[in-house]
Structure formats: structure tokens, C-alpha cells
Coordinates of C-alpha atoms and ligand atoms in Angstrom, one line a residue:
X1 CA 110.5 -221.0 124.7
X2 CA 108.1 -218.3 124.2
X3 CA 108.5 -215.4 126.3
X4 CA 105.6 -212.6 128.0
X5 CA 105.7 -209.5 129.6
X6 CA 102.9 -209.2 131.8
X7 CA 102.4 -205.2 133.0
X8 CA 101.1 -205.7 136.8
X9 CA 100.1 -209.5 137.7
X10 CA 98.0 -207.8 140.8
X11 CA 94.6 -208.3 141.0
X12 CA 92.2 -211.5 139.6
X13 CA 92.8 -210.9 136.0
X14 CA 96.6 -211.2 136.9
X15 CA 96.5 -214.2 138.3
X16 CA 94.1 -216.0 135.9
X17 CA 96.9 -214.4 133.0
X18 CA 99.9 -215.9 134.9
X19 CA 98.4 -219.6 135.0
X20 CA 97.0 -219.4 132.0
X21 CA 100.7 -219.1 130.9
X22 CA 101.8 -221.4 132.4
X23 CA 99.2 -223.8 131.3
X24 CA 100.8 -222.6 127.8
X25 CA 104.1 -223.2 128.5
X26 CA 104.9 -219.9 128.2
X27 CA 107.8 -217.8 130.4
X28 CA 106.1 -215.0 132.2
X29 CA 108.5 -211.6 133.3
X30 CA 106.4 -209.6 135.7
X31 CA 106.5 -205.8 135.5
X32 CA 105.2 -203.9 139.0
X33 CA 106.6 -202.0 142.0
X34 CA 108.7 -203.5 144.6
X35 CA 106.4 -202.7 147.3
X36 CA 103.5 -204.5 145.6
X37 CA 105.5 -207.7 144.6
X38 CA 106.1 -208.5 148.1
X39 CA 102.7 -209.1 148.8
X40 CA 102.1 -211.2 145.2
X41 CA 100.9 -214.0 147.0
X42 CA 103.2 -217.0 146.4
X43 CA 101.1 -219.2 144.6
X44 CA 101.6 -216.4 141.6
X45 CA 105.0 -216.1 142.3
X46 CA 106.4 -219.5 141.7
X47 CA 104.6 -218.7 138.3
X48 CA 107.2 -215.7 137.5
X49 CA 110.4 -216.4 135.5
X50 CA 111.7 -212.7 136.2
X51 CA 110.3 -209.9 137.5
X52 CA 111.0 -205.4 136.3
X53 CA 110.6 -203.0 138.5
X54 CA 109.5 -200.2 137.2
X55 CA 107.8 -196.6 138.2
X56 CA 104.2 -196.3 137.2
X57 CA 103.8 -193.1 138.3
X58 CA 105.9 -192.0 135.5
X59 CA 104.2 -193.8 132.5
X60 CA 106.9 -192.3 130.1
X61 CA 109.7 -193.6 132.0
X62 CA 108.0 -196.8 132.5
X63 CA 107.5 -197.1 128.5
X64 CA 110.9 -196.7 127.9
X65 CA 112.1 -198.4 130.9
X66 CA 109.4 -201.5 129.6
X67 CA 110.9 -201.6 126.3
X68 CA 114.4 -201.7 127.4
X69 CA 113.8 -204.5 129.7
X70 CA 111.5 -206.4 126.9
X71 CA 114.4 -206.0 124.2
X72 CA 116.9 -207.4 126.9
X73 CA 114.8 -210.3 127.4
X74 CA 113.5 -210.8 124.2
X75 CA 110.0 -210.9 124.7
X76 CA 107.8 -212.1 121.9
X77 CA 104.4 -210.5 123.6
X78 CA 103.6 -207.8 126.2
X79 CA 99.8 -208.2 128.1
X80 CA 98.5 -206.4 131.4
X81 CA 96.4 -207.2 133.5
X82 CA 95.6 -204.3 135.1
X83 CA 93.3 -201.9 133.6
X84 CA 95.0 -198.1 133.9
X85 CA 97.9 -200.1 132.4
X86 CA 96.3 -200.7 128.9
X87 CA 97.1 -198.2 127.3
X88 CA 100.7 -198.2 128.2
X89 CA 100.8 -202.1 127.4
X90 CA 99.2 -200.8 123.3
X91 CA 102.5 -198.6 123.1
X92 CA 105.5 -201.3 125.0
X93 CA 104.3 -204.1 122.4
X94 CA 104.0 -201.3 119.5
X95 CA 107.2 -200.1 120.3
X96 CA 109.1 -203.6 120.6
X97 CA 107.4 -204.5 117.2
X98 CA 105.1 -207.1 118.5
X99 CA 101.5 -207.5 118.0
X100 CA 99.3 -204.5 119.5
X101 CA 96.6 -202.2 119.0
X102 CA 97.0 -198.6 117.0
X103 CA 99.5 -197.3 119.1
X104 CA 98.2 -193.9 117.8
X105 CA 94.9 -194.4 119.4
X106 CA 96.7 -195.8 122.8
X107 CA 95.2 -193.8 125.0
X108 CA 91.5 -193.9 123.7
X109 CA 91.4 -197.4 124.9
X110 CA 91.4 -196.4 128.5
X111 CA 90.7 -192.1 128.7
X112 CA 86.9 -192.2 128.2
X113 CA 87.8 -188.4 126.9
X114 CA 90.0 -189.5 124.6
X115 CA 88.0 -192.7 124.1
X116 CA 84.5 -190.6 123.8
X117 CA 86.2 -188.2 120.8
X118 CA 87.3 -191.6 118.9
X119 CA 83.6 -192.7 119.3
X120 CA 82.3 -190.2 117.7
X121 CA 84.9 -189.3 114.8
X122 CA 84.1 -192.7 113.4
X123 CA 80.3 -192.4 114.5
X124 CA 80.4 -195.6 117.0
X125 CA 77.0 -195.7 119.0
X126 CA 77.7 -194.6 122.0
X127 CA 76.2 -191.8 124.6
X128 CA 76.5 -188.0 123.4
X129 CA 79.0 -186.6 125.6
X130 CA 81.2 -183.3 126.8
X131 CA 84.1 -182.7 128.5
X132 CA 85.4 -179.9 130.4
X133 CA 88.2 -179.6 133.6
X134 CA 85.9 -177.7 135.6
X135 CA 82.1 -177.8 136.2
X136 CA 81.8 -174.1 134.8
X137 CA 83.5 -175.3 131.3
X138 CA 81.2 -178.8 131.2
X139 CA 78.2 -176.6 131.8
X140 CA 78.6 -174.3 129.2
X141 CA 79.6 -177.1 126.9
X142 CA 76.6 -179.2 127.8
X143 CA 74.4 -176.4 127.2
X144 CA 75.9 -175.6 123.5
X145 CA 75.8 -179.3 122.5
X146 CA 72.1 -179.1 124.1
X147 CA 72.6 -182.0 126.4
X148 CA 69.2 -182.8 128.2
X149 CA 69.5 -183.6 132.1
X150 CA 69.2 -186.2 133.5
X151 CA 73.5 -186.6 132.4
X152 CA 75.7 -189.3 133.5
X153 CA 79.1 -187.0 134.9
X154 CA 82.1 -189.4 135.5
X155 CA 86.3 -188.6 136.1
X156 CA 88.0 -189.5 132.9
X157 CA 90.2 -192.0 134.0
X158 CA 88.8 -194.1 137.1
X159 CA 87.6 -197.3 136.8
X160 CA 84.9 -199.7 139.1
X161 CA 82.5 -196.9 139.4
X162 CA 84.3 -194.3 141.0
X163 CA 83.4 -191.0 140.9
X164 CA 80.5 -192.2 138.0
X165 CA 77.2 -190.1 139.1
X166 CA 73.5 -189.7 137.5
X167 CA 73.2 -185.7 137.7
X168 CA 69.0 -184.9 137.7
X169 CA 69.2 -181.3 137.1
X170 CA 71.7 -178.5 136.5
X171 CA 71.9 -177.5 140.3
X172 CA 73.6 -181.0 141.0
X173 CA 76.5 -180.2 138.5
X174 CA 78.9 -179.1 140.6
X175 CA 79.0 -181.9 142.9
X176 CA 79.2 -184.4 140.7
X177 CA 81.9 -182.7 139.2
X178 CA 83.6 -182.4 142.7
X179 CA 82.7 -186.5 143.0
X180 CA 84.5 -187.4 139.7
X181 CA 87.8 -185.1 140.7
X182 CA 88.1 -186.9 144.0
X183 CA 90.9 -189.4 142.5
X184 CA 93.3 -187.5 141.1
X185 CA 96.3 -190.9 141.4
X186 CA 95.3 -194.4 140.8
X187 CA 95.7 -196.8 143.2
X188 CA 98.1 -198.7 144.3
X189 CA 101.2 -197.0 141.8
X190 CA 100.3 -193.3 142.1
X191 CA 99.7 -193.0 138.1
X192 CA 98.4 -189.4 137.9
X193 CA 95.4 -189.3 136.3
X194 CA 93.9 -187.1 133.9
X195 CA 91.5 -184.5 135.7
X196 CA 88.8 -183.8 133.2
X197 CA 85.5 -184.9 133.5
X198 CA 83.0 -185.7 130.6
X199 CA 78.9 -185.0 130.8
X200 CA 77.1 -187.9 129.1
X201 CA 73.8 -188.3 128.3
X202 CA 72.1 -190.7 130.0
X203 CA 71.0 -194.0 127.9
X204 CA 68.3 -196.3 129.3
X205 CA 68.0 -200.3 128.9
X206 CA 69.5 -203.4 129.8
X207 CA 73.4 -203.7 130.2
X208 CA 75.8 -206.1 128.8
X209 CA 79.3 -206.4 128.2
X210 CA 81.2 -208.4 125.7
X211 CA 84.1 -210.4 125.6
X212 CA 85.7 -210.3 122.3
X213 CA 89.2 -211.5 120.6
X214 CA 91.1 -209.2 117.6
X215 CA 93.4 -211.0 115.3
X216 CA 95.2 -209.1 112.7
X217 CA 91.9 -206.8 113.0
X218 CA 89.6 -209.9 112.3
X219 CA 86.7 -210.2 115.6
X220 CA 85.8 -212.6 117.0
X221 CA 83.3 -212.6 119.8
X222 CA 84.0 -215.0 122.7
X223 CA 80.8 -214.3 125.5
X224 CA 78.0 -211.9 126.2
X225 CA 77.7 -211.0 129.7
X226 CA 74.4 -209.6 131.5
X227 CA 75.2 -206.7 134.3
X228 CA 73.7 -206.2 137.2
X229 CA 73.8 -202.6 138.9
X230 CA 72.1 -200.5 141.2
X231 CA 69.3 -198.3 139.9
X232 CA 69.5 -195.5 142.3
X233 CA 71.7 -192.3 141.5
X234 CA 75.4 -194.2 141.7
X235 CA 75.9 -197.2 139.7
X236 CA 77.5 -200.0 141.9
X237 CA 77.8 -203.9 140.0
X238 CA 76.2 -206.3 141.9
X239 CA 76.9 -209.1 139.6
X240 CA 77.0 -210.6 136.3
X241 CA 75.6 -213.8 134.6
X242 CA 77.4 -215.6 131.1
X243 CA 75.6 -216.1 128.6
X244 CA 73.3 -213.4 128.7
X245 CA 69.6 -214.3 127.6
X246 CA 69.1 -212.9 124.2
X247 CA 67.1 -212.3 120.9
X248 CA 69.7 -213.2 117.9
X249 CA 68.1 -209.6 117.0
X250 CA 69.0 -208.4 120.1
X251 CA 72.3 -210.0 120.2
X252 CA 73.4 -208.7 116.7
X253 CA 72.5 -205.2 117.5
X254 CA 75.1 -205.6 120.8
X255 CA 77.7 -207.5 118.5
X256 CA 77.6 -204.8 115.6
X257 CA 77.9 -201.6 118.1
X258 CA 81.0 -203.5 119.7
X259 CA 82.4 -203.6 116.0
X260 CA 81.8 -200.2 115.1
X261 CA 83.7 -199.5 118.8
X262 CA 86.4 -201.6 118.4
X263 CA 87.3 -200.4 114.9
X264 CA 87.4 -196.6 115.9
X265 CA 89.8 -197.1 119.0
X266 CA 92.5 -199.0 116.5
X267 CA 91.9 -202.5 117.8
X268 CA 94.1 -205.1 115.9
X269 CA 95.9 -208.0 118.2
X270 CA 94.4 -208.6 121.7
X271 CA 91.3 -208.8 123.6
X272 CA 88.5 -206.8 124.2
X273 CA 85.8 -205.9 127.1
X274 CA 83.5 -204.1 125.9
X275 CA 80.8 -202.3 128.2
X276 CA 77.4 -201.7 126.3
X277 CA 73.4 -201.1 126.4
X278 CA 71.2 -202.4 124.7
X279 CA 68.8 -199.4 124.5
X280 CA 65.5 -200.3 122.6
X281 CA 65.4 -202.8 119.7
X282 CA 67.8 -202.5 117.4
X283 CA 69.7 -200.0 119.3
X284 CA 72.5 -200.1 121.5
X285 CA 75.3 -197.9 122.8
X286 CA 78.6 -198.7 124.1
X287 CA 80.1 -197.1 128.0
X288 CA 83.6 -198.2 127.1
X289 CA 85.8 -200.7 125.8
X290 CA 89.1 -201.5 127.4
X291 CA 92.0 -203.0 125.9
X292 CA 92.4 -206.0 128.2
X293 CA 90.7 -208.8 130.6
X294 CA 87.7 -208.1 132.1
X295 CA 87.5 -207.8 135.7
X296 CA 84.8 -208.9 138.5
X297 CA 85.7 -212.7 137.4
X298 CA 84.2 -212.7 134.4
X299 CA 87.1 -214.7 133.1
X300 CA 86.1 -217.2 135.1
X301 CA 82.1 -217.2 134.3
X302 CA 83.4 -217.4 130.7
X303 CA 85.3 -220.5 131.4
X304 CA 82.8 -222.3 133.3
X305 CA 79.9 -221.1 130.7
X306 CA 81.7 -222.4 127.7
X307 CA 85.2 -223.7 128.4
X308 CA 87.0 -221.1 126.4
X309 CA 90.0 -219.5 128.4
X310 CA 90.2 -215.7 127.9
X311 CA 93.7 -215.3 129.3
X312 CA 95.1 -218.1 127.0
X313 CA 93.7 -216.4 123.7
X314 CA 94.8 -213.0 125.1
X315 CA 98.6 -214.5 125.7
X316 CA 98.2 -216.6 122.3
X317 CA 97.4 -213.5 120.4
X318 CA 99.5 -211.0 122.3
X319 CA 102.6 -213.7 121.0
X320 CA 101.3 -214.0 117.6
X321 CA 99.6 -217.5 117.4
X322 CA 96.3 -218.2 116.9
X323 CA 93.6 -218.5 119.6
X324 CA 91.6 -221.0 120.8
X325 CA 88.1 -219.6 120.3
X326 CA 85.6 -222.9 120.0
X327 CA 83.8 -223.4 122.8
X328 CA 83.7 -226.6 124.7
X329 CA 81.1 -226.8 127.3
X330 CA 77.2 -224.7 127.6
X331 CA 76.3 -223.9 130.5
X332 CA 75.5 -221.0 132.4
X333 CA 78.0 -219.2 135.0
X334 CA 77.1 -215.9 137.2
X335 CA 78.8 -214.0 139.6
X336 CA 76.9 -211.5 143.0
X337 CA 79.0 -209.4 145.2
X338 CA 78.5 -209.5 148.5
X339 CA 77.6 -205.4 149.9
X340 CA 76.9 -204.3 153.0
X341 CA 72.8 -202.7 153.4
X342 CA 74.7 -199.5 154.5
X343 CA 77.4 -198.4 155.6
X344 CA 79.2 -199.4 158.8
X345 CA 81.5 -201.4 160.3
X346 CA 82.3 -204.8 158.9
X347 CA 81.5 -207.5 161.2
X348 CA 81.3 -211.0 159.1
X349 CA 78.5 -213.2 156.6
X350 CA 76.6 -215.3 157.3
X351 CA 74.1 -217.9 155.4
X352 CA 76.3 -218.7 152.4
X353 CA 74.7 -222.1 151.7
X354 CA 76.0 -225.3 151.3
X355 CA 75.4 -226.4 147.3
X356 CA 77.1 -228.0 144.3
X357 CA 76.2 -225.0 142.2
X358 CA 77.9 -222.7 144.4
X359 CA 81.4 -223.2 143.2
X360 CA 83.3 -220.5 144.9
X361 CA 82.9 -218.1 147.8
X362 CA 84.8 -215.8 149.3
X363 CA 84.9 -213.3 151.8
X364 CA 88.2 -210.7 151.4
X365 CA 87.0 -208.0 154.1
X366 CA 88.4 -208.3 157.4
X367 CA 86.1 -207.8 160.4
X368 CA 86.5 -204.4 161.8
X369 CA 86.9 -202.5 158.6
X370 CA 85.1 -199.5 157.9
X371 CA 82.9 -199.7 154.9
X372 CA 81.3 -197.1 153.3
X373 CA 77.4 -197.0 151.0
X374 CA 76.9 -199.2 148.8
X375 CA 77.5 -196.9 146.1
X376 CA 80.8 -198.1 144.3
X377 CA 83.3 -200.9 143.9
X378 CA 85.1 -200.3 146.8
X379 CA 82.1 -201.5 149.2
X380 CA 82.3 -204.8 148.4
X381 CA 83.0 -207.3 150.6
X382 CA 83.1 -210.8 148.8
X383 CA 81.2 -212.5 146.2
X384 CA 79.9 -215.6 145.3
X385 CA 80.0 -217.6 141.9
X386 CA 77.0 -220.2 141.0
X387 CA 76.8 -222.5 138.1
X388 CA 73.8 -224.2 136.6
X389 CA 73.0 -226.1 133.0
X390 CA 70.9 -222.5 131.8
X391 CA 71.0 -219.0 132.4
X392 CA 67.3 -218.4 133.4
X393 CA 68.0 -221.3 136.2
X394 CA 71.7 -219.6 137.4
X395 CA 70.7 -216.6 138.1
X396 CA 67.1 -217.8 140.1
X397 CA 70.1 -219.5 141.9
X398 CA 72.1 -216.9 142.0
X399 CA 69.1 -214.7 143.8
X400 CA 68.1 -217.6 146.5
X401 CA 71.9 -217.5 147.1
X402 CA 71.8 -214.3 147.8
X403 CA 69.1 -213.6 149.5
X404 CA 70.2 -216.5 152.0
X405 CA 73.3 -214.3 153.1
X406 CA 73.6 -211.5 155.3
X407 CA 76.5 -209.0 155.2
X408 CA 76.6 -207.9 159.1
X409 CA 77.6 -204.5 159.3
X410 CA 77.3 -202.3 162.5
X411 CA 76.2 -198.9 162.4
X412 CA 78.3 -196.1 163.0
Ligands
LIG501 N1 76.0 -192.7 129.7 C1 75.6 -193.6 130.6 N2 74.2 -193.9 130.6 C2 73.8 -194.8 131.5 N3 74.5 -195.4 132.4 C3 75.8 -195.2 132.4 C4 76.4 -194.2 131.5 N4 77.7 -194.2 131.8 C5 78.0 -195.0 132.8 N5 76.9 -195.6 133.2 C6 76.7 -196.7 134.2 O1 77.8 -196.5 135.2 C7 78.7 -197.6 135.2 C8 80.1 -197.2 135.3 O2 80.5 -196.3 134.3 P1 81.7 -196.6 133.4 O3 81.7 -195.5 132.3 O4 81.8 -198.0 132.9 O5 82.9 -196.3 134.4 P2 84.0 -197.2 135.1 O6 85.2 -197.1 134.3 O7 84.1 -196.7 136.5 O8 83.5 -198.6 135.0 C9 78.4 -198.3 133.8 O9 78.7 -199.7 133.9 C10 76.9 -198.0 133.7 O10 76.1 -198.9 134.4
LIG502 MG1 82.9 -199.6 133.3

């Protein structure tokens, strides 16, 4: 029987990985903390043939720790699903001799400093940028590279917004760069994270991300997402709709820049997300790529767009077989999260309206939580996902949707 190492089932993704496994008949090991395995709820649980615990706050250890366990138990792929793990899931497989990315270029598939330097060694489109460990260093290096305000300043090594400001004018520096240093550990394993913080210049347009599957180096594009975000000065997701409404101009433009991205981190057995703008016609630049599933549910929006599992072709390739790739339905999937107008006390929704398009909603916020501005992530409360035969027509639905529900918050 085929055997996977999954680093970290927490999370969506995880969960979506683990029955996708099963689904493939394959024997899933688990590798997280103790503390975080007893609340794996138990529906992903019975899913788990054996479980490593290992410390992620020491990613050396935990490679070496990872590949022990995955020689012991003869793995024949290693996968994460959880994102400040990719990196470390590029070296386990590389160093078990299974199918993975460069191992070389492991870290550039998370660190947007490390990740930023690839880009631009192998001229991928993507924003200028600078980095520095201190706002005194970033300013002098974004005036020698002769970086224009407005700059985008984000922490290296976060994720889901945080610590990711617009910065108007050089007075607002050193905040931002105080913002973007305000994580220094991930959450929930206490992985130390690198402190630096890069200066990027800003790129206008329309967002997107992509969905793609590597095999042996070959791509293969799976999806093409449309993001929603706010427009003020922080950048919070408020949803995403699969397919995106395209041009084919438009589309290859978005498609090529991904290439050109997923070429100069070392990609070569797995699956991408790729986080990109389409700028002006013909030009687009790429925010990141990670080595691993998307978050936000997208793997589900893919599914119910086009029928193609995500998880399955990420577990088929990490093991060396071939993916399913063809897609089997077209239709149109998005997702909206469900924010508060301001911060506040959470207090409950209300108006989520009774439809067969609205396939799933959910509400993980307890009442009585403190929740701060809308301004990242973390203020989320819930989300709802809506189907519908087109795009255009999903996300009119997804709007009316909504716009019916109200996230009751009270003042502080
Ligand atoms: N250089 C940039 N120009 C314009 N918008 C950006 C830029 N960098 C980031 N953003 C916006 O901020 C969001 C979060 O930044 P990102 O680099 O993806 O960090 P995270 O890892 O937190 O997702 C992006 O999805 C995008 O909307
Ligand atoms: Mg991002």
C-alpha cells in the first residue's frame, strides 16, 4: 500500500489532503505537535494510520527527525498542508529521495526575501523589491535602488496578510516596518521566523491566483482564481471566485508569468499557488508562489468549478504517479468571508439566506470574542461558499449573499 507523510494535517487544506488520501487508498502518517493533535477533530483522525511528533520550532531537528521517521516507515511521498511547512516538506522528500522541488531553492518557496532574490536572478515578473532588518537599512536601500513611494512593506515570512502594509510616503516607513516585525514565531508551533522585511513597489490591477500542477518539471495549470481584497491601506481577502473571467490574452499573460516563477524557485514534483496581478495588458506580476495547497477553500471552489481534486493530484504526484488533471464539470464556484464593519465584540450573524446555491456556511467565531479591524486574516469570522452554472452569475450571487448578512459586533 502506498504510504504519505503529511507535515501538519491542521487547518482546511489538511483536512481536504487527508480525505483525499483516503479517497486514494493511500496510508496517511501525520507529523505535528502533541498538543495540537489532541484537538485534530476526530473525523480527521480516524483518517490517520500513524502519527510523529515532532518539534517545529526547531526546523533542523524536525528535518532530520522527519526523515528518520519517513525511512522507518517507508514512505513513498511527503506533502504539507500547512504553509510555513513548505519549505521544510521541499528538503524531508529531497532528502528521503522522493519526488520534490530543488531542494537548493527550499526556502525561496516560502521566504519572500529569499523568494524575491530568486525572482529576479532568473528575471520572473514580479514587483521590484528591497530588503533590510531594520527600517534605517530598507530606507537606504530603497532609496539606492530608487524605489518610488507609494511601497508595499511586508515581514518576510508571515502569511494571510499579516504585517503586509501600503506605505504612502517615506514618513510612514518606520511603522510599517514596526507592523511587519510584530510576528517574530508562527503560530501555533513557535517556528521562529525570519525578521527581515522587504520594500516592494507597489503594482496596480486586478489579482488572481493560480492553481497549478509540476510533474518532472512539466506544468500544468489546473484553475485561475479572481481575488477579492480591500482597497484601503491593509490588504484583507474578502473572497475569491473559480474561474476567473478572462481574455485568453489576458489569461496567457497570467499563465506565462506563473511559468517564468515557477521555474526560478526550482519547482519539479508538486503543486503550486501562485499569487499574481495582472497589471495592464500584457503585463502581469507575481506576489508569491508557495509550494503547496492553497488556502481560503480554494480547493474546494476548484472542485466544485471543475471537478478536479487538488489534494489528490498533489498526493498523486508527491508519490510519483500521474495526476488527474481533466476536468469534469464547468461551472462557477466562489468563496466571501464573513468580517466584522469594525472592530468589537463578536456577537453572532445573521441573514445568511436560505438557497441551493449557497452550499456551505459557516460561522467559527464564538460570541464574546474580541475582534479586531478588518484589516487582516485574523478578523474573520466565517464565510460562505456559492455555486452557480457561470462566473459573472456566482459572484452577483455571491454579492446579494452578502449583502443579506450582518456580522453583529458591539463596540468597545
Ligand atoms: N507589491 C505589491 N503590490 C500590490 N499589492 C501587493 C503587493 N504585495 C502584496 N500585495 C497585496 O497584499 C496581499 C498580501 O501580500 P502577500 O505578499 O501575498 O503576503 P501574505 O503571505 O501575507 O499573503 C496580496 O495578496 C496583495 O493583495
Ligand atoms: Mg499571499
Amino acid at each position: 500500500m502506498t504510504k504519505l507523510l503529511l507535515i501538519e494535517a491542521n487547518g482546511n487544506a489538511g483536512e481536504d489532503l487527508l480525505r483525499a488520501a483516503e479517497a486514494l487508498g493511500v496510508r496517511t502518517y501525520v507529523a505535528t505537535h502533541a498538543d495540537l493533535y489532541e484537538k485534530y477533530p476526530q473525523s480527521s483522525r480516524d483518517l490517520i494510520a500513524g502519527t510523529v511528533f515532532t518539534d517545529f520550532s526547531d526546523l533542523e531537528q524536525a528535518r532530520k527527525e522527519l526523515v528518520a521517521y519517513g525511512r522507518e516507515t517507508g514512505v513513498d511521498g511527503v506533502i504539507t498542508g500547512w504553509e510555513f511547512f513548505s519549505g521544510l516538506s521541499t528538503l524531508v522528500a529531497a532528502d528521503l529521495g522522493l519526488p520534490s522541488h530543488d531542494p537548493a531553492l527550499a526556502d525561496a518557496v516560502r521566504n519572500k526575501r529569499a523568494m524575491a532574490e530568486a525572482f529576479d536572478q532568473a528575471g520572473a515578473p514580479a514587483p521590484r523589491t528591497v530588503t533590510g532588518p531594520d527600517a534605517e537599512v530598507l530606507a537606504a536601500r530603497i532609496a539606492e535602488a530608487g524605489l518610488d513611494y507609494p511601497l508595499v512593506v511586508k515581514p518576510a515570512e508571515n502569511a494571510g496578510s499579516i504585517g503586509v502594509s501600503i506605505v504612502r510616503e517615506a514618513a510612514g516607513l518606520a511603522r510599517a516596518v514596526e507592523f511587519a516585525q510584530g510576528w517574530p514565531f508562527e503560530f501555533p508551533h513557535g517556528t521562529p521566523l525570519d525578521n527581515s522585511v522587504l520594500a516592494q513597489e507597489y503594482v496596480g490591477g486586478v489579482e488572481f491566483s493560480v492553481e497549478s500542477a509540476v510533474v518532472d518539471g512539466a506544468v500544468r495549470h489546473i484553475a485561475v482564481t479572481q481575488k477579492f481584497t480591500t482597497d484601503d491601506d491593509s490588504r484583507a481577502e474578502l473572497g475569491h471566485t473559480v474561474p476567473a473571467e478572462l481574455s485568453s490574452g489576458d489569461r496567457a499573460t497570467l499563465l506565462a508569468g506563473v511559468e517564468a516563477g515557477l521555474s526560478a524557485l526550482g519547482f519539479r514534483h508538486g503543486i503550486a499557488h501562485t499569487e499574481i496581478k495582472l497589471v495592464s495588458p500584457g503585463v502581469a506580476k507575481i506576489i508569491e508562489i508557495g509550494a503547496r495547497p492553497p488556502g481560503d477553500h480554494i480547493m474546494k471552489l476548484v472542485r466544485l468549478a471543475t471537478g478536479i481534486s487538488e489534494a489528490a493530484a498533489y498526493i498523486d504526484i508527491a508519490v510519483g504517479k500521474a495526476p488527474s488533471l481533466d476536468p469534469t464539470e464547468e461551472r462557477a464556484a466562489a468563496i466571501r468571508f464573513l468580517t466584522p464593519p469594525s472592530a468589537g465584540v463578536f456577537r453572532g450573524v445573521s441573514g445568511v439566506p436560505e438557497s441551493e446555491h449557497v452550499v456551505e456556511a459557516e460561522v467559527y467565531a464564538e460570541p464574546g470574542k474580541e475582534i479586531g479591524d478588518p484589516t487582516d486574516n485574523v478578523a474573520r469570522v466565517g464565510y460562505v461558499i456559492v455555486t452557480a452554472g457561470s462566473t459573472t452569475e456566482v459572484n452577483e450571487l455571491a454579492n446579494d449573499v452578502v449583502g443579506a448578512i450582518t456580522v453583529e459586533v458591539d463596540r468597545p
